[in-house]
Coordinates of C-alpha atoms in Angstrom, one line a residue:
X1 CA 135.2 98.9 26.0
X2 CA 137.6 101.7 23.5
X3 CA 138.6 100.0 20.5
X4 CA 141.9 100.6 18.5
X5 CA 139.5 101.7 15.7
X6 CA 139.2 105.1 17.5
X7 CA 142.7 105.8 17.4
X8 CA 143.3 104.7 13.8
X9 CA 141.5 107.5 13.0
X10 CA 143.7 110.1 14.6
X11 CA 146.9 107.8 13.2
X12 CA 144.7 108.7 9.5
X13 CA 145.0 112.1 10.1
X14 CA 148.8 112.2 11.7
X15 CA 150.2 109.8 8.2
X16 CA 148.4 112.0 5.8
X17 CA 149.6 115.9 7.4
X18 CA 152.8 114.4 8.1
X19 CA 153.4 112.3 3.9
X20 CA 152.0 116.0 3.3
X21 CA 154.7 118.1 5.0
X22 CA 157.4 114.9 3.6
X23 CA 156.8 116.3 0.2
X24 CA 157.6 119.7 0.7
X25 CA 161.3 118.2 2.7
X26 CA 162.3 115.2 1.5
X27 CA 165.6 115.6 3.2
X28 CA 167.1 111.9 4.8
X29 CA 166.3 112.2 8.5
X30 CA 169.2 111.0 11.1
X31 CA 168.3 108.8 13.9
X32 CA 171.1 108.4 16.6
X33 CA 171.2 106.3 19.9
X34 CA 173.8 106.9 22.1
X35 CA 175.3 103.8 24.2
X36 CA 177.4 103.7 27.9
X37 CA 178.6 101.3 29.4
X38 CA 178.7 102.6 33.3
X39 CA 181.3 101.6 35.8
X40 CA 181.3 98.4 37.9
X41 CA 178.1 97.0 36.8
X42 CA 178.7 97.3 32.5
X43 CA 174.4 98.6 32.5
X44 CA 174.4 99.2 29.0
X45 CA 173.0 103.1 29.1
X46 CA 171.4 103.9 25.7
X47 CA 169.7 107.6 25.0
X48 CA 167.9 108.4 22.2
X49 CA 166.5 111.5 22.0
X50 CA 165.6 112.4 25.8
X51 CA 164.7 109.1 26.2
X52 CA 167.3 106.5 28.4
X53 CA 166.7 102.8 28.1
X54 CA 168.8 100.0 30.0
X55 CA 170.1 97.6 28.7
X56 CA 171.8 94.6 30.8
X57 CA 172.2 90.6 31.0
X58 CA 171.2 88.4 33.5
X59 CA 172.7 87.0 36.6
X60 CA 174.3 84.4 34.8
X61 CA 176.1 86.7 31.9
X62 CA 177.7 89.1 34.9
X63 CA 174.4 91.2 34.7
X64 CA 172.3 92.9 37.7
X65 CA 169.1 91.9 35.3
X66 CA 168.0 95.6 35.2
X67 CA 167.3 95.4 31.6
X68 CA 166.5 93.7 28.4
X69 CA 169.5 92.2 26.7
X70 CA 170.3 93.5 23.5
X71 CA 168.9 90.5 21.4
X72 CA 165.4 91.1 23.9
X73 CA 166.0 94.8 22.7
X74 CA 166.2 94.0 19.1
X75 CA 163.4 91.4 19.6
X76 CA 161.3 93.6 21.0
X77 CA 162.4 96.9 18.2
X78 CA 160.9 94.0 15.9
X79 CA 158.0 94.0 17.3
X80 CA 157.3 97.3 18.2
X81 CA 158.2 98.2 14.2
X82 CA 155.4 95.6 12.7
X83 CA 152.8 97.2 15.9
X84 CA 152.8 100.5 14.5
X85 CA 153.2 100.0 11.1
X86 CA 149.8 97.9 11.2
X87 CA 148.3 100.6 13.0
X88 CA 149.7 103.3 10.7
X89 CA 148.7 100.6 7.3
X90 CA 145.8 100.5 9.1
X91 CA 144.4 103.4 8.9
X92 CA 145.4 104.0 5.5
X93 CA 143.9 101.7 3.9
X94 CA 140.7 102.1 6.5
X95 CA 140.9 98.3 8.2
X96 CA 139.1 97.6 11.8
X97 CA 140.7 97.0 14.3
X98 CA 139.5 96.6 18.5
X99 CA 142.5 95.0 19.3
X100 CA 146.5 94.5 18.3
X101 CA 149.0 91.7 19.8
X102 CA 152.6 90.6 18.3
X103 CA 154.4 88.7 19.9
X104 CA 159.1 88.3 18.4
X105 CA 160.5 85.3 19.5
X106 CA 164.4 84.0 17.8
X107 CA 166.5 81.6 19.2
X108 CA 170.4 82.7 20.6
X109 CA 172.4 79.4 21.1
X110 CA 175.2 79.4 23.9
X111 CA 177.9 77.7 22.3
X112 CA 177.3 79.7 19.3
X113 CA 180.9 80.2 17.0
X114 CA 182.6 78.7 19.6
X115 CA 184.8 75.5 18.2
X116 CA 182.4 72.8 17.6
X117 CA 179.3 75.1 17.1
X118 CA 181.7 77.4 14.5
X119 CA 177.7 77.1 12.1
X120 CA 175.8 78.2 14.7
X121 CA 174.5 81.7 14.7
X122 CA 175.9 84.1 16.7
X123 CA 172.9 86.2 16.4
X124 CA 169.1 85.7 17.0
X125 CA 167.8 83.4 14.4
X126 CA 164.9 81.5 13.7
X127 CA 162.8 84.4 14.3
X128 CA 159.0 84.7 14.4
X129 CA 156.7 86.9 14.8
X130 CA 152.7 86.5 15.4
X131 CA 150.6 89.6 14.9
X132 CA 146.8 88.6 17.1
X133 CA 144.5 91.2 15.4
X134 CA 141.1 91.7 17.0
X135 CA 138.7 92.9 13.9
X136 CA 135.6 91.9 12.5
X137 CA 137.7 91.8 8.7
X138 CA 137.7 89.4 6.1
X139 CA 140.9 87.0 5.4
X140 CA 141.5 88.8 2.1
X141 CA 141.6 92.4 4.1
X142 CA 143.7 90.8 6.2
X143 CA 146.3 89.1 4.4
X144 CA 146.3 92.5 2.4
X145 CA 146.9 94.2 5.3
X146 CA 150.2 91.5 6.5
X147 CA 151.5 92.1 3.0
X148 CA 151.4 96.1 2.7
X149 CA 153.1 96.0 6.9
X150 CA 156.0 94.2 5.8
X151 CA 156.8 96.4 2.0
X152 CA 157.4 99.3 4.6
X153 CA 158.1 98.0 7.8
X154 CA 161.8 99.8 8.2
X155 CA 162.8 97.0 10.6
X156 CA 161.4 94.2 9.5
X157 CA 163.4 95.4 6.0
X158 CA 166.4 95.9 7.9
X159 CA 166.7 92.4 9.1
X160 CA 165.1 90.9 6.0
X161 CA 167.6 92.2 3.6
X162 CA 171.3 92.1 3.8
X163 CA 173.3 94.9 5.0
X164 CA 176.3 97.2 5.1
X165 CA 177.6 98.1 8.3
X166 CA 180.7 100.7 8.5
X167 CA 182.6 101.1 12.0
X168 CA 185.8 102.1 14.0
X169 CA 187.0 101.3 17.5
X170 CA 188.9 105.1 18.3
X171 CA 190.6 104.6 21.1
X172 CA 191.5 107.9 23.6
X173 CA 194.6 108.1 25.7

């Protein structure tokens, strides 16, 4: 059976090479995502680099159920980031991992923000994650891994720390 341990060797080499390269180039990396609503369907076509991701609503919300909703994607993004950072931190620390799985849950109330329900958040809340590891490491090692992951995971920290977002609406003629 192939475990993640073979991959962690590759991950560690890549992390070290990237860190060495970053010392020579401290330029801020700007990430970009562009989203377009498709005519007739309202499906959101998300473009990131050379990739396209489809986001849609369920049938009962005027969608065609062609992809996950934005709140579902956000939970998936958190899970993906926690997974990736766990792999990085395990590789750096020499933590043995045979398997890794992350599940993220969050609540979204259908009446949130409506009259009489103003106190219910309009965003996903009560977010929780569970990382399930196949590992022979000690509980102390796993706890140290968790602390390291939570300290440096970009999306986890984006969600737990207040953010300022600048925005504008531009009308096209």
